[in-house]
Every structure is written in C-alpha cells, then in structure tokens.
PDB file of C-alpha atoms in Angstrom:
ATOM      1  CA  HIS A 644     -76.843-136.466 220.417  1.00  0.00           C
ATOM      2  CA  GLU A 645     -74.210-139.202 220.448  1.00  0.00           C
ATOM      3  CA  GLY A 646     -74.859-140.069 216.789  1.00  0.00           C
ATOM      4  CA  ASP A 647     -73.793-136.553 215.841  1.00  0.00           C
ATOM      5  CA  PHE A 648     -70.192-137.246 216.884  1.00  0.00           C
ATOM      6  CA  THR A 649     -67.482-138.818 214.729  1.00  0.00           C
ATOM      7  CA  VAL A 650     -64.329-140.572 215.925  1.00  0.00           C
ATOM      8  CA  LEU A 651     -61.304-141.129 213.675  1.00  0.00           C
ATOM      9  CA  VAL A 652     -59.505-144.391 214.524  1.00  0.00           C
ATOM     10  CA  VAL A 653     -55.912-144.768 213.264  1.00  0.00           C
ATOM     11  CA  ASP A 654     -54.218-148.160 213.642  1.00  0.00           C
ATOM     12  CA  ASP A 655     -52.181-150.261 211.186  1.00  0.00           C
ATOM     13  CA  GLU A 656     -53.545-153.548 212.581  1.00  0.00           C
ATOM     14  CA  PRO A 657     -56.906-154.538 210.970  1.00  0.00           C
ATOM     15  CA  VAL A 658     -57.995-156.529 214.052  1.00  0.00           C
ATOM     16  CA  ASN A 659     -57.342-153.562 216.351  1.00  0.00           C
ATOM     17  CA  ARG A 660     -59.198-151.185 214.020  1.00  0.00           C
ATOM     18  CA  GLN A 661     -62.224-153.461 213.915  1.00  0.00           C
ATOM     19  CA  SER A 662     -62.189-153.881 217.696  1.00  0.00           C
ATOM     20  CA  LEU A 663     -62.104-150.107 218.228  1.00  0.00           C
ATOM     21  CA  MET A 664     -64.909-149.603 215.719  1.00  0.00           C
ATOM     22  CA  ASN A 665     -67.048-152.240 217.459  1.00  0.00           C
ATOM     23  CA  ILE A 666     -66.550-150.627 220.879  1.00  0.00           C
ATOM     24  CA  LEU A 667     -67.245-147.066 219.710  1.00  0.00           C
ATOM     25  CA  SER A 668     -70.324-148.188 217.796  1.00  0.00           C
ATOM     26  CA  LEU A 669     -71.851-149.290 221.116  1.00  0.00           C
ATOM     27  CA  LYS A 670     -72.460-145.605 221.858  1.00  0.00           C
ATOM     28  CA  LYS A 671     -73.771-144.983 218.335  1.00  0.00           C
ATOM     29  CA  LEU A 672     -70.704-142.898 217.512  1.00  0.00           C
ATOM     30  CA  ASN A 673     -69.852-142.491 213.837  1.00  0.00           C
ATOM     31  CA  VAL A 674     -66.471-144.119 213.245  1.00  0.00           C
ATOM     32  CA  VAL A 675     -63.997-143.477 210.428  1.00  0.00           C
ATOM     33  CA  ALA A 676     -60.941-145.746 210.239  1.00  0.00           C
ATOM     34  CA  ALA A 677     -57.488-145.185 208.737  1.00  0.00           C
ATOM     35  CA  GLU A 678     -54.756-147.813 208.415  1.00  0.00           C
ATOM     36  CA  SER A 679     -51.885-145.301 208.452  1.00  0.00           C
ATOM     37  CA  GLY A 680     -50.928-141.778 209.451  1.00  0.00           C
ATOM     38  CA  GLN A 681     -50.811-140.728 205.820  1.00  0.00           C
ATOM     39  CA  ARG A 682     -54.354-141.996 205.192  1.00  0.00           C
ATOM     40  CA  ALA A 683     -55.555-140.167 208.320  1.00  0.00           C
ATOM     41  CA  LEU A 684     -54.102-136.881 207.039  1.00  0.00           C
ATOM     42  CA  GLU A 685     -55.840-137.414 203.694  1.00  0.00           C
ATOM     43  CA  LEU A 686     -59.174-137.875 205.494  1.00  0.00           C
ATOM     44  CA  LEU A 687     -58.565-134.701 207.506  1.00  0.00           C
ATOM     45  CA  LYS A 688     -58.230-132.698 204.286  1.00  0.00           C
ATOM     46  CA  GLY A 689     -61.944-133.284 203.653  1.00  0.00           C
ATOM     47  CA  THR A 690     -64.862-131.212 204.881  1.00  0.00           C
ATOM     48  CA  ASP A 691     -66.164-133.722 207.461  1.00  0.00           C
ATOM     49  CA  ILE A 692     -63.708-133.227 210.311  1.00  0.00           C
ATOM     50  CA  PRO A 693     -64.030-135.777 213.154  1.00  0.00           C
ATOM     51  CA  ASP A 694     -64.598-134.729 216.753  1.00  0.00           C
ATOM     52  CA  VAL A 695     -61.935-136.958 218.354  1.00  0.00           C
ATOM     53  CA  CYS A 696     -58.961-139.020 217.118  1.00  0.00           C
ATOM     54  CA  VAL A 697     -57.903-142.344 218.650  1.00  0.00           C
ATOM     55  CA  ILE A 698     -54.351-143.023 217.443  1.00  0.00           C
ATOM     56  CA  ASP A 699     -52.065-146.002 217.997  1.00  0.00           C
ATOM     57  CA  ILE A 700     -48.520-144.827 218.721  1.00  0.00           C
ATOM     58  CA  MET A 701     -46.602-147.770 217.242  1.00  0.00           C
ATOM     59  CA  MET A 702     -47.210-147.558 213.486  1.00  0.00           C
ATOM     60  CA  PRO A 703     -44.741-147.962 210.590  1.00  0.00           C
ATOM     61  CA  GLN A 704     -43.650-145.043 208.361  1.00  0.00           C
ATOM     62  CA  MET A 705     -45.459-142.401 210.450  1.00  0.00           C
ATOM     63  CA  ASN A 706     -45.928-143.161 214.138  1.00  0.00           C
ATOM     64  CA  GLY A 707     -48.690-141.724 216.345  1.00  0.00           C
ATOM     65  CA  TYR A 708     -46.519-138.890 217.703  1.00  0.00           C
ATOM     66  CA  GLU A 709     -45.608-137.730 214.193  1.00  0.00           C
ATOM     67  CA  LEU A 710     -49.241-137.891 213.087  1.00  0.00           C
ATOM     68  CA  CYS A 711     -50.352-135.846 216.101  1.00  0.00           C
ATOM     69  CA  GLN A 712     -47.701-133.218 215.313  1.00  0.00           C
ATOM     70  CA  LYS A 713     -49.122-132.910 211.796  1.00  0.00           C
ATOM     71  CA  ILE A 714     -52.659-132.644 213.172  1.00  0.00           C
ATOM     72  CA  ARG A 715     -51.611-129.829 215.543  1.00  0.00           C
ATOM     73  CA  GLU A 716     -50.399-127.784 212.575  1.00  0.00           C
ATOM     74  CA  ARG A 717     -54.091-127.367 211.673  1.00  0.00           C
ATOM     75  CA  PHE A 718     -56.164-128.086 214.775  1.00  0.00           C
ATOM     76  CA  THR A 719     -55.846-127.081 218.430  1.00  0.00           C
ATOM     77  CA  THR A 720     -56.224-129.570 221.306  1.00  0.00           C
ATOM     78  CA  PHE A 721     -59.841-128.380 221.719  1.00  0.00           C
ATOM     79  CA  GLU A 722     -60.747-128.447 218.018  1.00  0.00           C
ATOM     80  CA  LEU A 723     -59.548-132.026 217.510  1.00  0.00           C
ATOM     81  CA  PRO A 724     -58.620-133.916 220.703  1.00  0.00           C
ATOM     82  CA  VAL A 725     -56.249-136.895 220.392  1.00  0.00           C
ATOM     83  CA  ILE A 726     -56.194-140.050 222.526  1.00  0.00           C
ATOM     84  CA  PHE A 727     -53.031-142.143 222.188  1.00  0.00           C
ATOM     85  CA  LEU A 728     -53.126-145.940 222.413  1.00  0.00           C
ATOM     86  CA  THR A 729     -49.907-147.432 223.750  1.00  0.00           C
ATOM     87  CA  SER A 730     -48.599-150.693 225.189  1.00  0.00           C
ATOM     88  CA  SER A 731     -45.657-148.825 226.753  1.00  0.00           C
ATOM     89  CA  TYR A 732     -46.886-146.416 229.409  1.00  0.00           C
ATOM     90  CA  GLY A 733     -43.795-144.841 230.978  1.00  0.00           C
ATOM     91  CA  GLU A 734     -42.925-141.249 231.846  1.00  0.00           C
ATOM     92  CA  ARG A 735     -40.982-140.810 228.585  1.00  0.00           C
ATOM     93  CA  GLU A 736     -44.012-141.817 226.495  1.00  0.00           C
ATOM     94  CA  LEU A 737     -46.309-139.506 228.462  1.00  0.00           C
ATOM     95  CA  ASN A 738     -43.961-136.540 228.107  1.00  0.00           C
ATOM     96  CA  GLN A 739     -43.528-137.139 224.384  1.00  0.00           C
ATOM     97  CA  GLY A 740     -47.267-137.524 223.853  1.00  0.00           C
ATOM     98  CA  PHE A 741     -48.225-134.337 225.620  1.00  0.00           C
ATOM     99  CA  LYS A 742     -45.333-132.485 223.985  1.00  0.00           C
ATOM    100  CA  VAL A 743     -46.715-133.185 220.502  1.00  0.00           C
ATOM    101  CA  GLY A 744     -50.220-132.141 221.537  1.00  0.00           C
ATOM    102  CA  GLY A 745     -51.958-135.299 222.731  1.00  0.00           C
ATOM    103  CA  ASN A 746     -54.895-134.952 225.132  1.00  0.00           C
ATOM    104  CA  ASP A 747     -54.994-138.386 226.759  1.00  0.00           C
ATOM    105  CA  PHE A 748     -53.425-141.863 226.888  1.00  0.00           C
ATOM    106  CA  LEU A 749     -54.984-145.306 226.997  1.00  0.00           C
ATOM    107  CA  HIS A 750     -52.811-148.254 227.977  1.00  0.00           C
ATOM    108  CA  LYS A 751     -53.285-151.488 225.984  1.00  0.00           C
ATOM    109  CA  PRO A 752     -54.983-153.814 226.740  1.00  0.00           C
ATOM    110  CA  PHE A 753     -57.884-151.665 227.951  1.00  0.00           C
ATOM    111  CA  GLU A 754     -61.505-152.151 228.935  1.00  0.00           C
ATOM    112  CA  ALA A 755     -64.182-151.038 226.473  1.00  0.00           C
ATOM    113  CA  SER A 756     -65.790-148.920 229.204  1.00  0.00           C
ATOM    114  CA  GLU A 757     -62.510-147.043 229.775  1.00  0.00           C
ATOM    115  CA  LEU A 758     -62.149-146.142 226.095  1.00  0.00           C
ATOM    116  CA  LEU A 759     -65.764-144.963 225.905  1.00  0.00           C
ATOM    117  CA  ALA A 760     -65.433-142.920 229.106  1.00  0.00           C
ATOM    118  CA  ARG A 761     -62.321-141.113 227.846  1.00  0.00           C
ATOM    119  CA  VAL A 762     -63.822-140.430 224.414  1.00  0.00           C
ATOM    120  CA  GLU A 763     -67.033-139.098 225.960  1.00  0.00           C
ATOM    121  CA  THR A 764     -65.090-136.870 228.375  1.00  0.00           C
ATOM    122  CA  LEU A 765     -63.203-135.256 225.491  1.00  0.00           C
ATOM    123  CA  LEU A 766     -66.399-134.855 223.454  1.00  0.00           C
ATOM    124  CA  HIS A 767     -68.114-133.056 226.337  1.00  0.00           C
ATOM    125  CA  LEU A 768     -65.048-130.865 226.869  1.00  0.00           C
ATOM    126  CA  LYS A 769     -64.909-130.001 223.168  1.00  0.00           C
ATOM    127  CA  LYS A 770     -68.602-129.032 223.075  1.00  0.00           C
ATOM    128  CA  SER A 771     -68.290-126.968 226.272  1.00  0.00           C
ATOM    129  CA  VAL A 772     -65.366-124.996 224.840  1.00  0.00           C
ATOM    130  CA  GLU A 773     -67.222-124.459 221.536  1.00  0.00           C
ATOM    131  CA  LYS A 774     -70.294-123.145 223.401  1.00  0.00           C
ATOM    132  CA  ALA A 775     -68.174-120.820 225.540  1.00  0.00           C
ATOM    133  CA  MET A 776     -66.368-119.453 222.466  1.00  0.00           C
ATOM    134  CA  ALA A 777     -69.653-118.974 220.580  1.00  0.00           C
ATOM    135  CA  ALA A 778     -71.146-117.140 223.571  1.00  0.00           C
ATOM    136  CA  GLU A 779     -68.100-114.847 223.779  1.00  0.00           C
ATOM    137  CA  ILE A 780     -68.263-114.039 220.052  1.00  0.00           C
ATOM    138  CA  ALA A 781     -72.007-113.388 220.305  1.00  0.00           C
ATOM    139  CA  PHE A 782     -71.397-111.070 223.251  1.00  0.00           C
ATOM    140  CA  LEU A 783     -68.774-109.128 221.284  1.00  0.00           C
ATOM    141  CA  GLN A 784     -71.079-108.880 218.273  1.00  0.00           C
ATOM    142  CA  ALA A 785     -73.903-107.610 220.486  1.00  0.00           C
ATOM    143  CA  GLN A 786     -71.852-104.647 221.724  1.00  0.00           C
ATOM    144  CA  ILE A 787     -73.143-101.632 219.806  1.00  0.00           C
ATOM    145  CA  LYS A 788     -70.684 -98.759 220.095  1.00  0.00           C
ATOM    146  CA  PRO A 789     -72.507 -95.735 221.624  1.00  0.00           C
ATOM    147  CA  HIS A 790     -70.518 -93.478 219.272  1.00  0.00           C
ATOM    148  CA  PHE A 791     -71.959 -95.261 216.211  1.00  0.00           C
ATOM    149  CA  LEU A 792     -75.503 -95.132 217.599  1.00  0.00           C
ATOM    150  CA  TYR A 793     -75.207 -91.426 218.458  1.00  0.00           C
ATOM    151  CA  ASN A 794     -73.918 -90.559 214.961  1.00  0.00           C
ATOM    152  CA  ALA A 795     -76.594 -92.673 213.268  1.00  0.00           C
ATOM    153  CA  LEU A 796     -79.400 -90.987 215.197  1.00  0.00           C
ATOM    154  CA  ASN A 797     -77.942 -87.534 214.485  1.00  0.00           C
ATOM    155  CA  THR A 798     -77.840 -88.361 210.766  1.00  0.00           C
ATOM    156  CA  ILE A 799     -81.461 -89.562 210.815  1.00  0.00           C
ATOM    157  CA  ALA A 800     -82.520 -86.398 212.677  1.00  0.00           C
ATOM    158  CA  ALA A 801     -80.827 -84.253 210.009  1.00  0.00           C
ATOM    159  CA  TYR A 802     -82.633 -86.100 207.200  1.00  0.00           C
ATOM    160  CA  CYS A 803     -85.976 -85.719 209.013  1.00  0.00           C
ATOM    161  CA  GLU A 804     -85.846 -81.955 208.328  1.00  0.00           C
ATOM    162  CA  VAL A 805     -84.975 -82.142 204.628  1.00  0.00           C
ATOM    163  CA  GLU A 806     -85.859 -85.612 203.322  1.00  0.00           C
ATOM    164  CA  SER A 807     -88.365 -87.509 205.468  1.00  0.00           C
ATOM    165  CA  GLU A 808     -88.555 -90.528 203.133  1.00  0.00           C
ATOM    166  CA  LYS A 809     -84.795 -91.032 203.387  1.00  0.00           C
ATOM    167  CA  ALA A 810     -85.012 -90.664 207.164  1.00  0.00           C
ATOM    168  CA  GLY A 811     -87.634 -93.432 207.287  1.00  0.00           C
ATOM    169  CA  GLN A 812     -85.406 -95.674 205.172  1.00  0.00           C
ATOM    170  CA  LEU A 813     -82.461 -95.055 207.516  1.00  0.00           C
ATOM    171  CA  ILE A 814     -84.591 -95.911 210.552  1.00  0.00           C
ATOM    172  CA  LEU A 815     -85.390 -99.260 208.915  1.00  0.00           C
ATOM    173  CA  SER A 816     -81.667 -99.821 208.181  1.00  0.00           C
ATOM    174  CA  LEU A 817     -80.747 -99.018 211.775  1.00  0.00           C
ATOM    175  CA  SER A 818     -83.480-101.362 213.018  1.00  0.00           C
ATOM    176  CA  THR A 819     -82.164-104.160 210.740  1.00  0.00           C
ATOM    177  CA  TYR A 820     -78.611-103.582 211.960  1.00  0.00           C
ATOM    178  CA  LEU A 821     -79.565-103.636 215.663  1.00  0.00           C
ATOM    179  CA  ARG A 822     -81.784-106.694 215.251  1.00  0.00           C
ATOM    180  CA  GLY A 823     -79.015-108.566 213.419  1.00  0.00           C
ATOM    181  CA  SER A 824     -76.363-107.622 215.965  1.00  0.00           C
ATOM    182  CA  LEU A 825     -78.464-108.687 218.941  1.00  0.00           C
ATOM    183  CA  SER A 826     -79.860-111.849 217.317  1.00  0.00           C
ATOM    184  CA  PHE A 827     -79.723-115.201 219.117  1.00  0.00           C
ATOM    185  CA  ASP A 828     -78.495-116.636 215.809  1.00  0.00           C
ATOM    186  CA  ASN A 829     -75.083-115.223 216.761  1.00  0.00           C
ATOM    187  CA  LEU A 830     -74.737-118.249 219.058  1.00  0.00           C
ATOM    188  CA  GLN A 831     -74.756-120.538 216.000  1.00  0.00           C
ATOM    189  CA  GLN A 832     -71.462-121.577 214.409  1.00  0.00           C
ATOM    190  CA  THR A 833     -72.739-120.589 210.984  1.00  0.00           C
ATOM    191  CA  ILE A 834     -75.467-118.326 209.614  1.00  0.00           C
ATOM    192  CA  PRO A 835     -76.893-117.923 206.100  1.00  0.00           C
ATOM    193  CA  LEU A 836     -74.840-115.683 203.815  1.00  0.00           C
ATOM    194  CA  GLU A 837     -78.006-113.665 203.059  1.00  0.00           C
ATOM    195  CA  GLN A 838     -78.301-112.782 206.752  1.00  0.00           C
ATOM    196  CA  GLU A 839     -74.717-111.522 206.907  1.00  0.00           C
ATOM    197  CA  LEU A 840     -75.168-109.506 203.696  1.00  0.00           C
ATOM    198  CA  LEU A 841     -78.379-107.944 205.077  1.00  0.00           C
ATOM    199  CA  LEU A 842     -76.511-106.778 208.183  1.00  0.00           C
ATOM    200  CA  THR A 843     -73.601-105.428 206.104  1.00  0.00           C
ATOM    201  CA  LYS A 844     -75.967-103.617 203.724  1.00  0.00           C
ATOM    202  CA  ALA A 845     -77.823-101.956 206.624  1.00  0.00           C
ATOM    203  CA  TYR A 846     -74.535-100.751 208.146  1.00  0.00           C
ATOM    204  CA  ALA A 847     -73.285 -99.496 204.750  1.00  0.00           C
ATOM    205  CA  GLU A 848     -76.514 -97.518 204.148  1.00  0.00           C
ATOM    206  CA  ILE A 849     -76.159 -95.723 207.494  1.00  0.00           C
ATOM    207  CA  GLU A 850     -72.494 -94.895 206.853  1.00  0.00           C
ATOM    208  CA  GLN A 851     -73.269 -93.790 203.287  1.00  0.00           C
ATOM    209  CA  ALA A 852     -75.858 -91.351 204.632  1.00  0.00           C
ATOM    210  CA  ARG A 853     -73.268 -89.927 207.039  1.00  0.00           C
ATOM    211  CA  PHE A 854     -70.555 -89.671 204.359  1.00  0.00           C
ATOM    212  CA  PRO A 855     -72.314 -89.184 200.989  1.00  0.00           C
TER     213      PRO A 855
END
C-alpha cells in the first residue's frame, strides 16, 4: 500500500521542501523533511528508516553528494535508494552522483508526475529485491541436511528400545524443528522471538540426545 512507504526529503530551501512534500502527498506517501544533511543523518539514526531519499545536491555545509556518501556507509543502494535533485545536469554531475551511490537524478525544474514516477519505480525495485532476498533466505532455511535427519532418526530409534517416553519426546522435538524450518513465516522479515527460541530448543534437545 502506498501509505506504507516513507520518503525523506532533504533540501535547505523551505519553499522547495514544502513543494516536494505537497507532490509526494498526492500519492499518500509518508513524507519526512530535513533542512540539512546533518539533520537527515540524525533522522536516519532512528528506528523508522525511510524507503527512499530525495536529496538536493546544492546545500551549504554538507552537500547532497557528501550526504549520500554518509548514507552509503550504512545502507546499500537497494536498502535506501537516493534520488538527487539538481539544476546542473552535466556528465560531471552524473558521474559524481553515481560514484557516491546515487540511484537516480531529477533535473530542476521538474514535473510533479516525473518525480512521482521515479520515486514509485525505486519503491517497486526496493520491494522486489526485498522479496527476492527473503525468498532466498527462506529457501536456505528450508534445506534440512540429510546427515542431520539420518542421525536424528537413528538416535530416536535407539531410544525406542530403552526409553520409549524419551523417544516420543524426541519425535515431537524433531517435528517442531521440521515444521519451523519449513514454515511460510520464513518469508517474513521478522518473526516472534518465542518462535525462534522454540526452533532452537527443539534442535538443542535432539543434539543433546545424540551427545549426552
């Protein structure tokens, strides 16, 4: 949903900031504004990280290139895309912008529709990359090593002969471990801590039975 996305606007001119906020609000995007590079960095230290940054290049004290360099020390081009706003649109500016980790340029003055189109493109790209990465992690988590499964079943079989109650408990632990590893929740960015602890406990119980 468009309202789920946040754009950080960084421009030292109040009129420009307000104009950008008005345009982005047309798509029901959440907008956070900063009047300087330093203020933008302070906002990025918080827990609510924006999805895209729109940064004016020509700012005093810390220009847009310098701010983008600082951002790239913490976030990749997919984690926090950056669109530069510039009135000078030559090859030198483009090279410098991409060198410091910018994703796109917008030449001033620009049409509202152009800004919205570029922001939306980067938002879709960001979400696509996040989904692909989550799917890859989930796939890796779902790979149960045959060696582990074989050893676990052998251990359970051994307990069946001498301690059936313990064997039953281990079957439940193995079931919990397999269910947690193959869960669709692995596609989520976060899961409850209790769920992770349950999976860890099940694995530890199986290993403890193998190596008392």
